[in-house]
């Protein structure tokens, strides 16, 4: 159990802080809410007290013998400020300590995550952008705001990301540290494929696989958190889109191939800096697709289902990649009499020619659909980086740490 301080500033998105608080406490953390006085105009202290199990104060004059203005920050494992208003970012950048939250920010030794939310004009104003740059330079994480509906009829960048995205990224900062969410993918284009393709047999049935898309979702979410422009080519995934990520839905391997090559810029146009292929693409598809449902005890009942090979999307991406583009493959492997998991993976890396191959040992079905994972990242230069067991977001953060130094 970690000690998290949830700072809440006075923006209309403060109502989402209650859901974020819930997500963090349900993940097993001890969360103390420190709102600004302005935040309590939007959500009452009673809500934060009841959901956190801790008293809520906004100033440094309550609980004086406890010296709360110093102790809360000193003892925190993580501070998340959501929403972070333009005013709060300005006060934090200036090093002010005029309420309990800003005093806490000055005494925290742990990773600090600011989640800005405000109108587009306030976000894009040079004063706010300078404050964000100052906070990032000092080592704090400042997440990019989501783009979408703001208060009233307006829309644009400035929206608070959804609480489940913030909770997942807070968990990354907690386990991997502030360095795992630096804004160092800003200006980069990233394409991630996720999920599992479905190859139709007739209008009702398909050959599919057990990939849930969660690992690809986590890679997209962490890349967006680091500032990248991310497109997710998603094969049959039933998850809400991560914030700031454009989702291109596909069904079959052929559809996935067309979408990934187009988004990667393999045929020309804008090219991606990195393409990460986490999708489980079917190697085979039924040779024919029946136009009507195959029926038992009828002429259409198949004695066998002949299969033909699907295109090898990863290998094609490698051959057609733009100069400097990094291609990262994923391999779900099991050991067998011909070799162990890593031996199969090394052979696959050599065969496909990608820059990195992230290897999951799926013996015993320990990966599909679960929230956690572990992996080894093999590189074309022969190196192997072990990623310890953790949430799929933590694994995603570790994968990006191996990709980033290889970007030109
Ligand atoms: C209805 C309403 C909504 C507001 N929403 C935001 C917002 O989303 N983001 C923001 O930066 N300021 C917003 N403000 C302005 C802040 O409340 C104001 O700047 C305040 O001084 C922030 O104080 P704090 O950062 O100490 O909480 C809003 C104000 C009102 C009245």
XYZ file of C-alpha atoms and ligand atoms in Angstrom:
439
model
C 0.000 0.000 0.000
C 1.405 3.390 -1.004
C 0.640 6.813 0.439
C -0.777 9.053 -2.258
C -1.669 12.724 -1.900
C -4.454 13.717 -4.271
C -4.333 17.477 -4.768
C -7.498 18.974 -6.218
C -7.563 22.532 -7.583
C -10.568 24.731 -8.345
C -11.641 23.697 -11.822
C -14.946 22.307 -12.951
C -13.261 18.905 -13.541
C -12.858 18.594 -9.741
C -15.890 16.265 -9.841
C -13.731 13.718 -11.689
C -11.292 13.773 -8.738
C -13.870 11.824 -6.718
C -13.764 9.012 -9.315
C -9.967 9.137 -9.420
C -9.895 8.914 -5.615
C -12.137 5.866 -5.808
C -9.900 4.199 -8.431
C -6.768 4.817 -6.325
C -8.272 3.545 -3.065
C -9.678 0.479 -4.848
C -6.167 -0.242 -6.148
C -5.207 -0.538 -2.453
C -3.589 2.865 -1.827
C -3.961 5.120 1.193
C -5.075 8.413 -0.340
C -5.166 11.779 1.405
C -7.032 14.513 -0.437
C -5.657 18.059 -0.241
C -7.972 20.435 -2.103
C -7.450 24.149 -2.655
C -10.136 26.367 -1.098
C -11.403 26.936 -4.663
C -11.839 23.190 -5.241
C -14.350 23.024 -2.391
C -16.640 25.324 -4.398
C -17.015 22.417 -6.829
C -16.945 19.294 -4.591
C -17.676 19.267 -0.856
C -15.065 18.204 1.706
C -17.493 15.521 2.934
C -17.222 13.642 -0.386
C -13.419 13.540 -0.194
C -13.466 12.684 3.532
C -15.955 9.832 3.119
C -14.195 8.337 0.075
C -10.649 8.677 1.484
C -11.302 7.989 5.169
C -9.136 11.009 6.065
C -9.990 14.532 7.222
C -9.737 17.240 4.596
C -8.205 20.673 5.189
C -7.111 23.374 2.776
C -5.003 25.695 4.920
C -1.880 25.376 7.046
C -3.622 26.634 10.230
C -5.552 23.443 11.046
C -3.895 20.591 12.954
C -0.930 22.839 13.770
C 0.763 20.420 16.280
C 0.882 17.836 13.434
C 2.754 20.345 11.196
C 0.648 19.062 8.306
C 2.056 21.574 5.810
C 5.410 19.757 6.005
C 4.513 16.221 7.042
C 1.946 15.375 4.340
C 4.438 16.093 1.547
C 7.416 14.504 3.302
C 5.645 11.191 3.860
C 3.972 10.850 0.445
C 5.022 8.189 -2.083
C 3.261 10.074 -4.887
C 1.459 13.384 -5.318
C -1.157 13.683 -8.069
C -2.810 17.053 -8.701
C -5.999 16.541 -10.727
C -7.325 18.860 -11.924
C -4.370 21.241 -11.943
C -5.746 24.705 -12.776
C -3.775 27.432 -14.561
C -3.579 29.187 -11.192
C -2.267 26.103 -9.376
C 0.408 25.520 -12.069
C 1.461 29.191 -11.727
C 1.663 28.984 -7.946
C 3.580 25.683 -8.071
C 6.023 27.042 -10.674
C 6.565 30.165 -8.542
C 7.245 28.019 -5.472
C 4.466 29.609 -3.449
C 3.158 28.022 -0.262
C -0.042 29.960 0.332
C -2.269 26.957 1.020
C -1.813 23.368 2.213
C -1.542 21.928 -1.336
C 1.260 24.246 -2.516
C 3.093 23.799 0.815
C 2.805 20.037 0.295
C 4.269 20.346 -3.218
C 7.327 22.112 -1.766
C 8.009 19.378 0.789
C 7.362 16.292 -1.390
C 10.445 14.199 -2.295
C 8.370 11.736 -4.349
C 7.195 11.838 -7.989
C 4.641 14.612 -8.594
C 2.075 14.357 -11.404
C 0.135 17.433 -12.528
C -2.972 16.756 -14.616
C -3.938 20.110 -16.143
C -7.538 20.965 -17.034
C -8.661 24.369 -18.263
C -10.004 26.208 -21.288
C -7.854 25.977 -24.407
C -6.926 29.680 -24.270
C -5.656 29.311 -20.692
C -3.699 26.150 -21.612
C -2.080 27.637 -24.715
C -1.245 30.979 -23.080
C 2.533 31.485 -22.994
C 2.362 32.100 -19.226
C 0.853 28.634 -18.640
C 3.204 26.973 -21.151
C 6.208 28.585 -19.399
C 4.946 27.343 -16.027
C 4.528 23.815 -17.450
C 8.070 23.942 -18.885
C 9.434 25.100 -15.504
C 7.689 22.304 -13.613
C 8.884 19.679 -16.142
C 12.441 21.020 -16.003
C 12.368 20.529 -12.224
C 11.400 16.874 -12.679
C 7.636 16.952 -12.215
C 5.345 15.114 -14.603
C 2.838 17.364 -16.362
C 0.470 15.244 -18.443
C -0.800 16.706 -21.706
C -4.510 17.522 -21.409
C -7.010 15.551 -23.440
C -8.681 17.146 -26.458
C -12.455 17.263 -26.410
C -15.541 18.819 -24.890
C -14.806 21.541 -22.307
C -17.213 23.403 -20.032
C -20.068 24.831 -22.082
C -20.136 24.483 -25.862
C -16.343 24.813 -26.365
C -14.026 22.021 -27.297
C -10.255 21.691 -27.766
C -7.169 20.764 -25.729
C -7.712 21.329 -22.002
C -9.958 18.478 -20.920
C -9.034 16.349 -17.903
C -8.172 12.800 -19.054
C -10.620 10.181 -17.793
C -10.002 9.028 -14.202
C -9.062 5.443 -15.248
C -6.281 6.814 -17.510
C -4.977 9.113 -14.754
C -5.084 6.254 -12.223
C -3.139 3.968 -14.594
C -0.468 6.634 -15.245
C -0.265 7.478 -11.524
C 0.500 3.803 -10.948
C 3.296 4.028 -13.563
C 4.802 7.070 -11.795
C 4.560 5.243 -8.472
C 6.322 2.086 -9.629
C 8.661 3.378 -12.336
C 9.341 6.930 -11.085
C 8.889 10.331 -12.718
C 11.381 9.486 -15.504
C 8.917 6.975 -16.976
C 6.515 9.781 -17.923
C 8.834 12.520 -19.176
C 7.362 14.530 -22.036
C 10.070 13.199 -24.357
C 7.749 11.786 -27.038
C 6.316 15.249 -27.731
C 6.211 15.790 -31.492
C 6.654 12.054 -32.224
C 4.089 9.953 -34.101
C 3.436 6.486 -32.719
C 1.306 3.686 -34.158
C 0.321 0.759 -31.942
C -1.660 -2.261 -33.100
C -3.637 -4.111 -30.442
C -6.162 -6.889 -29.953
C -6.719 -10.059 -31.925
C -7.896 -10.433 -35.511
C -10.990 -12.489 -36.388
C -11.049 -14.480 -39.608
C -14.611 -15.218 -40.752
C -15.742 -18.712 -41.580
C -19.347 -17.827 -42.347
C -21.552 -14.806 -41.456
C -21.722 -15.980 -37.820
C -18.449 -17.715 -36.951
C -14.790 -16.759 -36.993
C -11.346 -18.073 -36.071
C -9.998 -15.786 -33.358
C -7.521 -15.668 -30.508
C -7.462 -14.724 -26.863
C -5.705 -11.345 -27.057
C -7.609 -8.702 -25.024
C -5.743 -5.663 -26.360
C -4.749 -4.531 -22.845
C -0.991 -4.491 -23.451
C -1.396 -2.416 -26.626
C -3.771 -0.072 -24.787
C -1.153 0.410 -22.052
C 1.598 1.146 -24.624
C -0.650 3.723 -26.298
C -1.652 5.321 -22.974
C 1.957 5.666 -21.751
C 3.090 7.064 -25.142
C 0.249 9.623 -25.044
C 1.215 10.451 -21.440
C 4.757 11.145 -22.714
C 3.358 13.548 -25.289
C 3.256 11.405 -28.474
C 0.551 11.655 -31.121
C -0.766 8.089 -30.956
C -2.908 5.994 -33.287
C -4.177 2.620 -32.086
C -5.127 0.141 -34.781
C -7.479 -1.981 -32.708
C -8.661 -5.436 -33.713
C -11.825 -6.341 -31.814
C -10.999 -4.631 -28.505
C -13.762 -3.805 -26.076
C -12.037 -1.090 -24.005
C -12.576 2.692 -23.795
C -10.030 4.618 -25.917
C -7.079 5.891 -23.857
C -7.056 9.717 -23.648
C -5.519 11.559 -26.557
C -5.352 8.381 -28.651
C -7.032 7.985 -32.052
C -8.494 4.509 -32.475
C -8.843 2.879 -35.919
C -11.020 -0.226 -35.520
C -10.314 -3.268 -37.723
C -11.576 -6.860 -37.849
C -9.445 -9.196 -39.965
C -5.690 -9.571 -40.533
C -6.089 -8.103 -44.028
C -7.877 -5.019 -42.613
C -5.228 -4.659 -39.920
C -2.451 -4.899 -42.516
C -3.983 -2.115 -44.632
C -4.588 0.163 -41.617
C -1.143 -0.344 -40.032
C 0.740 0.220 -43.313
C -1.314 3.368 -44.020
C -0.838 4.786 -40.490
C 2.882 3.941 -40.510
C 3.224 5.838 -43.785
C 4.685 2.783 -45.542
C 3.123 3.805 -48.852
C 4.229 7.447 -48.535
C 2.702 10.436 -46.734
C 3.279 11.252 -43.061
C 5.412 8.560 -41.467
C 5.346 7.303 -37.905
C 8.500 7.450 -35.768
C 7.665 4.164 -34.046
C 5.332 1.281 -34.922
C 4.586 -1.194 -32.135
C 2.882 -4.396 -33.213
C 1.213 -5.904 -30.145
C -1.823 -7.229 -32.032
C -2.204 -10.978 -32.287
C -2.587 -11.303 -36.055
C -3.955 -14.642 -37.229
C -1.353 -16.603 -39.214
C -4.096 -18.435 -41.104
C -7.642 -17.774 -42.305
C -10.296 -20.082 -43.717
C -9.633 -20.556 -47.455
C -13.250 -19.716 -48.256
C -15.884 -17.735 -46.389
C -19.389 -19.177 -46.747
C -21.987 -16.596 -47.808
C -24.632 -18.270 -45.640
C -24.397 -19.981 -42.255
C -22.869 -23.473 -42.340
C -25.517 -25.901 -41.076
C -25.339 -29.308 -39.417
C -26.647 -32.289 -41.365
C -26.775 -30.327 -44.611
C -24.737 -30.142 -47.777
C -22.920 -27.143 -46.273
C -21.632 -29.057 -43.189
C -17.821 -28.914 -43.540
C -15.818 -32.126 -43.086
C -12.730 -29.945 -42.505
C -11.828 -26.247 -42.671
C -8.954 -25.669 -45.111
C -6.754 -22.713 -44.112
C -4.546 -20.376 -46.109
C -1.753 -18.138 -44.849
C -2.354 -14.513 -43.951
C 0.178 -11.839 -44.933
C 3.061 -11.300 -42.476
C 2.355 -7.701 -41.419
C 5.443 -7.289 -39.204
C 7.823 -8.505 -41.926
C 6.136 -6.253 -44.506
C 6.378 -3.236 -42.202
C 10.107 -3.855 -41.803
C 10.680 -4.063 -45.557
C 8.638 -0.938 -46.293
C 9.648 1.188 -43.314
C 10.600 4.841 -43.721
C 14.213 5.852 -42.939
C 14.739 6.060 -39.178
C 11.388 4.423 -38.346
C 11.620 1.976 -35.425
C 9.591 -1.219 -35.655
C 8.841 -3.088 -32.429
C 7.338 -6.585 -32.601
C 5.668 -8.623 -29.887
C 5.970 -12.389 -29.655
C 3.757 -14.603 -27.518
C 5.841 -17.770 -27.296
C 5.751 -21.130 -25.588
C 8.735 -23.438 -25.198
C 8.687 -26.855 -26.890
C 11.030 -29.698 -27.810
C 12.608 -27.534 -30.544
C 13.736 -24.820 -28.089
C 12.838 -22.626 -25.119
C 10.857 -19.369 -25.314
C 13.918 -17.150 -25.848
C 15.405 -19.424 -28.514
C 12.161 -19.228 -30.508
C 12.043 -15.456 -29.958
C 15.641 -14.876 -31.121
C 14.905 -16.851 -34.269
C 11.766 -14.773 -34.838
C 13.662 -11.484 -34.356
C 16.239 -12.556 -36.943
C 13.529 -13.761 -39.349
C 11.384 -10.599 -39.128
C 14.225 -8.065 -39.004
C 12.500 -5.672 -36.578
C 14.513 -3.427 -34.203
C 13.081 -4.797 -30.955
C 11.037 -7.863 -30.068
C 9.098 -7.918 -26.790
C 8.725 -11.532 -25.737
C 5.908 -12.832 -23.536
C 6.030 -16.349 -22.194
C 2.413 -17.483 -22.614
C 2.937 -21.077 -21.442
C 0.002 -21.857 -19.172
C -2.128 -18.955 -20.490
C -0.720 -16.520 -17.918
C -1.013 -13.309 -19.984
C -4.187 -13.033 -22.046
C -6.872 -10.802 -20.570
C -5.001 -10.297 -17.296
C -4.002 -6.874 -15.978
C -0.372 -7.931 -15.375
C 2.496 -9.176 -17.512
C 6.268 -9.707 -17.667
C 8.547 -9.699 -20.708
C 12.047 -9.752 -22.153
C 12.964 -7.161 -24.796
C 15.374 -8.549 -27.393
C 17.179 -6.048 -29.616
C 18.650 -6.523 -33.074
C 22.069 -5.614 -31.558
C 21.886 -8.812 -29.460
C 20.990 -7.213 -26.091
C 18.228 -8.574 -23.851
C 16.397 -6.454 -21.250
C 14.299 -8.232 -18.660
C 11.066 -6.469 -17.662
C 9.908 -7.670 -14.252
C 6.359 -8.743 -13.512
C 4.004 -5.775 -13.112
C 0.876 -4.147 -14.437
C 0.614 -3.942 -18.224
C 1.067 -0.154 -17.826
C 4.334 -0.717 -15.910
C 5.497 -3.153 -18.632
C 4.525 -0.559 -21.260
C 6.578 2.103 -19.443
C 9.593 -0.232 -19.380
C 9.197 -1.007 -23.103
C 9.207 2.734 -23.901
C 12.365 3.128 -21.792
C 14.101 0.647 -24.127
C 12.653 2.242 -27.286
C 13.459 5.906 -26.487
C 17.271 5.753 -26.568
C 17.023 4.104 -30.014
C 15.002 6.918 -31.600
C 17.074 8.986 -34.047
C -17.288 27.615 -12.988
C -15.798 27.781 -12.999
C -15.018 26.838 -13.624
C -13.638 26.976 -13.647
N -12.890 26.021 -14.289
C -11.552 26.166 -14.339
C -10.768 25.194 -14.989
O -11.273 24.167 -15.492
N -9.429 25.365 -15.044
C -8.819 26.450 -14.501
O -7.598 26.564 -14.609
N -9.550 27.404 -13.849
C -10.888 27.270 -13.759
N -11.633 28.235 -13.108
C -10.937 29.382 -12.490
C -10.346 29.000 -11.133
O -11.356 28.551 -10.268
C -9.620 30.206 -10.521
O -8.496 30.539 -11.333
C -9.147 29.937 -9.114
O -8.396 31.043 -8.661
C -8.305 28.661 -9.024
O -7.790 28.534 -7.732
P -6.985 27.223 -7.286
O -6.079 26.877 -8.371
O -6.288 27.681 -6.053
O -7.981 26.186 -6.990
C -13.018 28.090 -13.038
C -13.814 29.026 -12.379
C -15.180 28.881 -12.357
C -16.011 29.910 -11.631
